[in-house]
Coordinates of C-alpha atoms and ligand atoms in Angstrom, one line a residue:
M1 CA 78.2 1.0 63.6
P2 CA 74.9 2.1 62.0
V3 CA 75.6 3.7 58.7
L4 CA 73.6 6.8 59.3
A5 CA 74.6 7.5 62.8
D6 CA 74.4 11.2 63.8
K7 CA 72.8 12.2 60.4
V8 CA 69.8 14.3 60.2
A9 CA 67.4 13.4 57.3
I10 CA 64.2 14.9 56.0
I11 CA 61.8 12.7 54.0
T12 CA 58.8 14.2 52.4
G13 CA 55.6 12.2 51.9
A14 CA 56.8 10.0 54.7
G15 CA 53.4 9.3 56.3
A16 CA 52.9 6.3 54.1
G17 CA 54.3 3.9 51.5
I18 CA 57.8 4.2 50.3
G19 CA 58.5 7.4 52.4
E20 CA 57.4 5.8 55.6
A21 CA 59.7 2.7 54.9
I22 CA 62.6 5.1 54.1
A23 CA 62.0 7.0 57.4
R24 CA 62.0 3.6 59.3
A25 CA 65.0 2.3 57.6
F26 CA 67.0 5.6 58.2
S27 CA 66.0 5.5 61.8
A28 CA 67.1 1.9 62.2
E29 CA 70.5 3.0 60.8
G30 CA 70.9 5.7 63.4
A31 CA 69.5 8.8 61.6
R32 CA 67.4 11.4 63.3
V33 CA 64.4 11.7 60.9
V34 CA 62.1 14.5 60.1
V35 CA 58.9 12.8 59.0
S36 CA 57.1 15.2 56.7
D37 CA 53.8 14.8 54.9
I38 CA 50.8 16.9 53.7
D39 CA 48.9 14.8 56.2
V40 CA 50.5 15.7 59.4
A41 CA 48.5 13.1 61.4
R42 CA 49.9 10.4 59.3
A43 CA 53.4 11.8 59.7
Q44 CA 53.0 12.1 63.5
K45 CA 51.9 8.5 63.7
V46 CA 55.2 7.4 62.1
A47 CA 57.3 9.8 64.0
D48 CA 55.8 8.6 67.3
T49 CA 57.3 5.1 66.6
L50 CA 60.9 6.3 65.8
P51 CA 63.4 7.5 68.5
G52 CA 64.0 11.2 68.2
A53 CA 61.9 11.7 65.2
I54 CA 59.8 14.7 64.6
A55 CA 56.7 15.2 62.4
V56 CA 56.3 18.3 60.3
G57 CA 53.3 18.9 58.1
A58 CA 54.2 20.5 54.7
D59 CA 52.6 20.5 51.3
V60 CA 55.6 20.3 48.9
R61 CA 53.7 22.4 46.3
D62 CA 53.9 25.4 48.6
E63 CA 57.2 27.2 48.8
D64 CA 56.6 28.8 52.2
Q65 CA 55.7 25.5 53.8
V66 CA 58.9 23.8 52.3
R67 CA 61.0 26.6 53.6
A68 CA 59.4 26.4 57.0
L69 CA 59.9 22.6 57.0
I70 CA 63.7 22.9 56.4
E71 CA 64.0 25.8 59.0
R72 CA 62.2 23.7 61.6
A73 CA 64.3 20.7 60.9
V74 CA 67.5 22.6 61.4
A75 CA 66.2 24.5 64.4
E76 CA 65.1 21.3 66.2
C77 CA 67.8 18.9 65.0
G78 CA 70.8 21.2 64.6
R79 CA 71.8 20.3 61.1
L80 CA 70.8 18.6 57.9
D81 CA 72.7 15.8 56.1
V82 CA 70.2 13.9 54.0
V83 CA 67.1 14.9 52.0
V84 CA 64.6 12.6 50.3
P85 CA 62.0 14.5 48.3
N86 CA 59.8 11.5 48.0
A87 CA 56.2 12.9 48.0
G88 CA 54.4 12.0 44.8
I89 CA 50.9 11.4 43.3
A90 CA 49.6 9.9 40.1
T91 CA 46.8 10.4 37.6
T92 CA 45.7 7.7 35.2
V93 CA 44.1 9.4 32.3
P94 CA 44.5 8.9 28.5
L95 CA 46.2 11.9 26.8
T96 CA 43.1 12.5 24.7
E97 CA 41.1 13.3 28.0
M98 CA 43.8 14.8 30.2
S99 CA 42.9 18.3 31.3
F100 CA 45.6 20.9 31.9
D101 CA 44.7 20.9 35.6
Q102 CA 45.3 17.1 35.8
W103 CA 48.7 17.6 34.1
R104 CA 49.6 20.4 36.4
D105 CA 48.4 18.6 39.6
V106 CA 51.0 15.9 39.1
M107 CA 53.7 18.3 37.9
S108 CA 53.3 20.5 41.0
V109 CA 53.8 17.7 43.4
N110 CA 56.2 15.4 41.5
L111 CA 58.4 18.1 39.9
D112 CA 57.8 21.4 41.5
G113 CA 57.8 19.8 44.9
V114 CA 61.1 18.1 44.3
F115 CA 62.7 21.3 43.1
L116 CA 61.4 23.3 46.1
T117 CA 62.6 20.7 48.6
I118 CA 66.1 20.4 47.1
R119 CA 66.3 24.2 46.5
H120 CA 65.5 25.1 50.2
S121 CA 67.7 22.3 51.6
L122 CA 70.8 23.5 49.8
P123 CA 71.8 26.2 52.3
A124 CA 71.5 23.7 55.2
L125 CA 73.4 21.0 53.4
L126 CA 76.1 23.5 52.4
A127 CA 76.3 24.7 56.1
A128 CA 76.9 21.1 57.2
G129 CA 79.7 20.8 54.8
G130 CA 77.9 18.6 52.3
G131 CA 75.2 15.9 52.2
S132 CA 73.2 13.4 50.2
I133 CA 70.0 14.0 48.2
V134 CA 68.1 10.8 47.2
T135 CA 65.4 11.4 44.7
I136 CA 62.6 8.9 43.9
S137 CA 62.2 8.9 40.1
S138 CA 60.6 5.8 38.5
I139 CA 61.2 3.3 35.6
T140 CA 58.7 5.4 33.8
A141 CA 61.5 8.0 33.5
T142 CA 63.2 5.7 31.0
A143 CA 60.4 5.2 28.5
G144 CA 57.0 6.6 27.4
S145 CA 54.2 5.2 29.6
A146 CA 50.6 5.0 28.4
L147 CA 47.9 6.6 30.5
I148 CA 50.4 8.3 32.9
A149 CA 51.9 11.1 30.7
S150 CA 52.3 13.7 33.4
Y151 CA 53.7 11.2 35.9
A152 CA 56.3 9.8 33.5
A153 CA 57.3 13.2 32.2
A154 CA 57.8 14.5 35.8
K155 CA 59.8 11.4 36.8
A156 CA 62.0 11.9 33.7
A157 CA 62.5 15.5 34.8
V158 CA 63.4 14.5 38.4
R159 CA 66.0 12.0 37.1
N160 CA 67.5 14.9 35.0
L161 CA 67.3 17.4 37.8
T162 CA 69.1 14.9 40.0
E163 CA 72.0 14.8 37.6
T164 CA 72.1 18.6 37.4
V165 CA 72.3 18.8 41.2
S166 CA 75.2 16.4 41.2
A167 CA 77.0 18.4 38.5
E168 CA 76.5 21.8 40.1
L169 CA 77.1 20.8 43.7
R170 CA 79.8 18.1 43.5
T171 CA 82.6 20.4 44.5
H172 CA 80.6 21.3 47.7
G173 CA 80.4 17.7 48.9
I174 CA 76.7 17.4 48.0
R175 CA 75.8 14.1 46.2
A176 CA 72.4 13.5 44.4
N177 CA 71.3 10.1 43.2
A178 CA 68.0 8.8 41.9
L179 CA 66.1 5.6 42.6
L180 CA 64.0 4.3 39.8
P181 CA 61.5 1.8 41.2
G182 CA 59.2 -0.4 39.1
F183 CA 55.7 -1.1 40.5
I184 CA 55.9 -1.3 44.4
D185 CA 53.0 -2.4 46.5
T186 CA 51.6 0.9 47.9
E187 CA 48.4 2.9 47.8
L188 CA 49.7 5.0 44.9
V189 CA 49.5 1.8 42.8
T190 CA 46.5 0.0 44.3
S191 CA 44.4 3.2 44.0
H192 CA 45.0 3.3 40.3
Q193 CA 44.5 -0.4 39.3
A194 CA 40.9 0.1 38.4
D195 CA 41.6 3.1 36.1
F196 CA 44.3 1.1 34.4
E197 CA 42.0 -1.9 33.9
A198 CA 39.2 0.2 32.5
A199 CA 41.5 2.2 30.1
L200 CA 43.3 -1.0 28.9
G201 CA 40.1 -3.1 28.7
L202 CA 41.4 -5.6 31.3
E203 CA 39.2 -7.7 33.6
P204 CA 39.3 -6.8 37.3
G205 CA 42.6 -8.1 38.5
G206 CA 44.1 -8.0 35.1
F207 CA 46.5 -5.2 36.0
D208 CA 48.1 -7.5 38.7
T209 CA 48.6 -10.2 36.0
V210 CA 50.4 -7.7 33.7
I211 CA 52.6 -6.4 36.5
T212 CA 53.4 -9.7 38.1
G213 CA 54.1 -11.2 34.6
K214 CA 56.7 -8.5 34.0
Q215 CA 58.2 -8.2 37.5
T216 CA 57.3 -11.6 38.9
R217 CA 55.7 -9.8 41.9
Y218 CA 55.3 -6.3 43.2
G219 CA 58.3 -4.7 44.8
R220 CA 58.3 -4.1 48.5
V221 CA 58.7 -0.7 50.1
E222 CA 61.6 -2.1 52.3
E223 CA 63.5 -3.0 49.1
V224 CA 63.3 0.7 48.0
A225 CA 64.2 1.9 51.5
A226 CA 67.4 -0.4 51.5
A227 CA 68.6 1.3 48.4
A228 CA 67.8 4.8 49.8
V229 CA 70.0 3.9 52.9
F230 CA 72.8 3.0 50.5
F231 CA 72.6 6.4 48.6
A232 CA 72.1 8.3 51.9
S233 CA 75.2 6.8 53.6
D234 CA 78.9 7.2 52.9
Q235 CA 78.8 3.6 51.5
S236 CA 77.8 5.2 48.2
A237 CA 80.5 8.1 48.5
W238 CA 81.6 7.6 44.9
C239 CA 78.0 7.6 43.5
N240 CA 76.9 11.1 42.3
G241 CA 74.3 11.5 39.6
S242 CA 73.6 7.8 39.5
S243 CA 70.2 6.2 38.7
L244 CA 69.5 2.8 40.3
I245 CA 66.7 0.7 38.7
L246 CA 64.7 -1.4 41.2
D247 CA 62.2 -3.3 39.1
G248 CA 62.7 -7.1 39.4
G249 CA 63.8 -7.1 35.8
F250 CA 60.6 -5.4 34.3
R251 CA 62.5 -3.3 31.8
G252 CA 64.7 -6.2 30.6
A253 CA 61.8 -8.6 29.9
L254 CA 60.9 -8.9 26.3
L255 CA 58.9 -12.2 27.0
Ligands
NAD301 P1 51.9 6.7 48.6 O1 50.6 7.3 47.9 O2 51.8 5.4 49.3 O3 52.4 7.8 49.6 C1 52.7 9.1 49.2 C2 52.7 10.0 50.4 O4 52.9 11.3 49.9 C3 51.3 10.0 51.2 O5 51.6 9.9 52.6 C4 50.8 11.5 50.9 O6 50.0 12.0 51.9 C5 52.0 12.2 50.6 N1 51.7 13.4 49.8 C6 51.0 13.5 48.7 N2 50.9 14.7 48.2 C7 51.7 15.4 48.9 C8 52.2 16.9 49.0 N3 51.7 17.7 48.1 N4 53.0 17.2 50.0 C9 53.5 16.3 50.9 N5 53.1 15.1 50.9 C10 52.3 14.6 50.0 O7 52.9 6.7 47.4 P2 54.3 5.8 47.2 O8 54.0 4.7 46.3 O9 54.9 5.5 48.6 O10 55.1 6.8 46.4 C11 56.3 7.5 47.0 C12 57.1 8.0 45.9 O11 57.6 6.9 45.2 C13 56.4 9.0 44.9 O12 57.2 10.0 44.5 C14 56.1 8.0 43.8 O13 56.0 8.7 42.5 C15 57.4 7.2 43.8 N6 57.3 5.9 43.1 C16 56.4 5.0 43.5 C17 56.3 3.8 42.8 C18 55.2 2.7 43.2 O14 55.1 1.8 42.5 N7 54.6 2.8 44.4 C19 57.2 3.4 41.8 C20 58.1 4.4 41.4 C21 58.2 5.6 42.1

């Protein structure tokens, strides 16, 4: 029996990368998925390949759009069981040069967007008698991370918010758990390699050497999606407020 049979799941930022892989993995496990992205064409392309899936365009920074996303999911799919506030962006800038706008851009997607998605999902999850929220934090939540101050601060806040959700909603059957991936092979990472290399004084390709030295290789989106299936499903019924690090040993490696 597929572990997400009859569940309805919303994934934000699911037009590419980790979110797309989660949408595919949930669908393969029997869930009806609502593929949401700020780029609705991307979302539609993914939804078109998954049975029963719908695509909904939504910018997670915009409260009205997030509210409308949840309403449409419930109206078309009848209920809501799983929410993955996955949409995220990054900026690679030294603190000495980071503008307030650059700080706020990342915070508004990576933290405000997670809050809004969770906040407006709660009535539907409560109406369903409970559910599972799977947040996508990062290993940068566990330590200061040069050049990505706003990203790391947002991810630490997401991890903390996840624990608060689990504390406040645990008696209502709502679980919330966080995934903390290391460096995964997606556009989010590849599009910032040159900035990291310039800021750290590395040769072109030097960033790959640093990351693969720490992790042995880049993580794969399917490896994050497999963990999301676990947290979304009843297999993790006794996990609430947990953080799962998925980094190939990056944080444990002194040498
Ligand atoms: P990605 O850039 O490959 O995909 C992100 C998706 O989010 C895109 O489809 C984009 O259109 C969408 N998006 C961007 N802004 C949005 C907005 N305002 N509203 C709705 N959708 C929006 O990124 P990814 O690597 O797949 O990252 C997904 C999540 O995983 C992010 O929260 C990211 O911080 C987190 N994460 C990624 C890594 C990694 O190494 N790739 C590691 C740890 C955590």
